[in-house]
Short mmCIF file of C-alpha atoms in Angstrom, two decimals:
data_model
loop_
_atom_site.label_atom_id
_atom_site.label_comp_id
_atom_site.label_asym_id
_atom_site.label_seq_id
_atom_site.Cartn_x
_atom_site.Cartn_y
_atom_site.Cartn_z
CA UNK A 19 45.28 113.08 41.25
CA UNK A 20 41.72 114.06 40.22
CA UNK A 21 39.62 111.06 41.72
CA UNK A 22 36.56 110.40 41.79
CA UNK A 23 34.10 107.06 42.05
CA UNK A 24 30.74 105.98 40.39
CA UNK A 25 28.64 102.48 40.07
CA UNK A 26 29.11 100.73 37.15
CA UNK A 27 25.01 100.48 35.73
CA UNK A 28 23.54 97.48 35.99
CA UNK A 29 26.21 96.04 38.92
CA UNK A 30 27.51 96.73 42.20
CA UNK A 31 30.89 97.05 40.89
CA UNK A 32 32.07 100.80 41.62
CA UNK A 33 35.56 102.35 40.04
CA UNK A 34 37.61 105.43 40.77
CA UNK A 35 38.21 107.73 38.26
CA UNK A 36 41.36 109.70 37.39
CA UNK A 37 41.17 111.47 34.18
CA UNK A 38 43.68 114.03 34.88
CA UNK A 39 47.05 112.02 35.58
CA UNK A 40 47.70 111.46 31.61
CA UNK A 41 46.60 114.76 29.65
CA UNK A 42 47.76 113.96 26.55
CA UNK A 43 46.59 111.90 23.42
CA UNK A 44 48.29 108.30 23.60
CA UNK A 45 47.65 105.38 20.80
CA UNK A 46 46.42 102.19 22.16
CA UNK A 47 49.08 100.65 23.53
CA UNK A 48 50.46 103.16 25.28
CA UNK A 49 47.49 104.50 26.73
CA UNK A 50 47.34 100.73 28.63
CA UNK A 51 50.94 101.23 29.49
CA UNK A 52 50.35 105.43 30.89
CA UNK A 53 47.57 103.66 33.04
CA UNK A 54 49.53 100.89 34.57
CA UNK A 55 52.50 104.02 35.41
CA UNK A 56 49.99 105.17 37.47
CA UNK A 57 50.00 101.92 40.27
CA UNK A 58 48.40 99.30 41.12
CA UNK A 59 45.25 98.43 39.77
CA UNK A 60 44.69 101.27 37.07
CA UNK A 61 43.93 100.60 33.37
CA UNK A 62 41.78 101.75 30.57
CA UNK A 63 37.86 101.21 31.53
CA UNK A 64 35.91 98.86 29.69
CA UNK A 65 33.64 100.05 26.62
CA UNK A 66 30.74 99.92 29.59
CA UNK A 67 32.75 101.52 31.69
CA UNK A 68 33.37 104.52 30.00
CA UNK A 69 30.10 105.10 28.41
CA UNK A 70 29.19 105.55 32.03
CA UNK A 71 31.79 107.56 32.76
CA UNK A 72 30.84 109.77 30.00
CA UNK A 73 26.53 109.20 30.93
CA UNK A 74 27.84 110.51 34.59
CA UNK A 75 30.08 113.41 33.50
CA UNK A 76 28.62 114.91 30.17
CA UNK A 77 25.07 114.28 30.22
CA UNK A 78 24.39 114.39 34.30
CA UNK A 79 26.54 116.94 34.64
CA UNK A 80 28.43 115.47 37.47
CA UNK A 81 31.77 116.70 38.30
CA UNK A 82 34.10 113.66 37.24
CA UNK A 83 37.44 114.42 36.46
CA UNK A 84 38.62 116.81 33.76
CA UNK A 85 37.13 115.65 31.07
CA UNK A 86 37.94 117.38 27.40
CA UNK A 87 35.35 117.28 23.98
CA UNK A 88 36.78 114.42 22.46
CA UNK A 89 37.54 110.49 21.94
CA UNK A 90 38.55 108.62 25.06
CA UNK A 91 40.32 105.15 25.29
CA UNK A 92 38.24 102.04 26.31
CA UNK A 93 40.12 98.86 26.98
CA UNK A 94 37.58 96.78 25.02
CA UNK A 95 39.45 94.92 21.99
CA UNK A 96 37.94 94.51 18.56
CA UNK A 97 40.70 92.50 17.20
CA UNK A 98 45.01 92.84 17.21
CA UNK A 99 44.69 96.30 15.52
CA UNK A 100 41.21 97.73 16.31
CA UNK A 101 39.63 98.85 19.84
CA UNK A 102 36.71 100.62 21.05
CA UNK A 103 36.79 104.59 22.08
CA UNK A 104 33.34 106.57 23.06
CA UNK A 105 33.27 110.22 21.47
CA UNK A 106 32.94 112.88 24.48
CA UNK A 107 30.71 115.35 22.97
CA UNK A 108 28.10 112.75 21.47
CA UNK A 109 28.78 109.98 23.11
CA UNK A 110 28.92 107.86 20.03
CA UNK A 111 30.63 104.96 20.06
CA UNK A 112 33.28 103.86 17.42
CA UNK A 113 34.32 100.31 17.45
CA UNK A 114 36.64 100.52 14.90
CA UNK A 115 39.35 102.86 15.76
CA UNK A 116 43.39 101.35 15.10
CA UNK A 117 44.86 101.29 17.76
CA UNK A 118 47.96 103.52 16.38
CA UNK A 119 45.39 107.05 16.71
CA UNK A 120 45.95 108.77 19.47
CA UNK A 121 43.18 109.56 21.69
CA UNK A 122 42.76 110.70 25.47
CA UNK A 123 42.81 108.40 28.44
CA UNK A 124 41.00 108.25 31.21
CA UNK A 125 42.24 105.90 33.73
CA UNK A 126 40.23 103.71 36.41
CA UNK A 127 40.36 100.69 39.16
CA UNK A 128 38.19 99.23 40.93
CA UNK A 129 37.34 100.69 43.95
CA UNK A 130 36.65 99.18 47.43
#
């Protein structure tokens, strides 16, 4: 696994990283489910989470994962068919995707 671990702004709380376990586009659900296969702990990041994932990887360059142009899973729910994602290239967020596209995931825990 590609792992790698940065602060979550604004907290103390730091997560590992592996965006290169699950490579292909999932739909909601079973993004969540790819990200549990992984072991304990992992899921899909928060909304936060992964626009600081992105912040970290696309616009300070820093080598996080493998990390494609693109819309990325968050785990943050906007009701029981739409979810958040964050747009890789622009960073735009979109917080009303159904949860049947299929977008890439990028799995996290929290680290210690």
């Amino acid at each position: 696994m590609n792992k790698n671990i940065i602060e979550v702004s604004g907290t103390k709380n730091k997560i590992e990283i592996d965006s290169k376990s699950i490579s292909e586009q999932l739909n909601w659900d079973d993004a969540k489910k790819a990200c549990e296969k992984l072991g304990e702990g992992w899921r899909l990041p928060t909304n936060k989470e992964l626009y600081d994932i992105y912040f970290a990887s696309q616009i300070m360059g820093e080598k996080i994962g493998d990390f494609v142009i693109g819309d990325y899973w968050s785990s943050t729910e906007i009701s029981e068919y739409f979810a958040c994602s964050i747009e890789f290239e622009s960073g735009v967020e979109d917080d009303d995707v159904h949860k049947e596209n299929e977008y890439y995931v990028c799995a996290v825990r929290d680290s210690k």
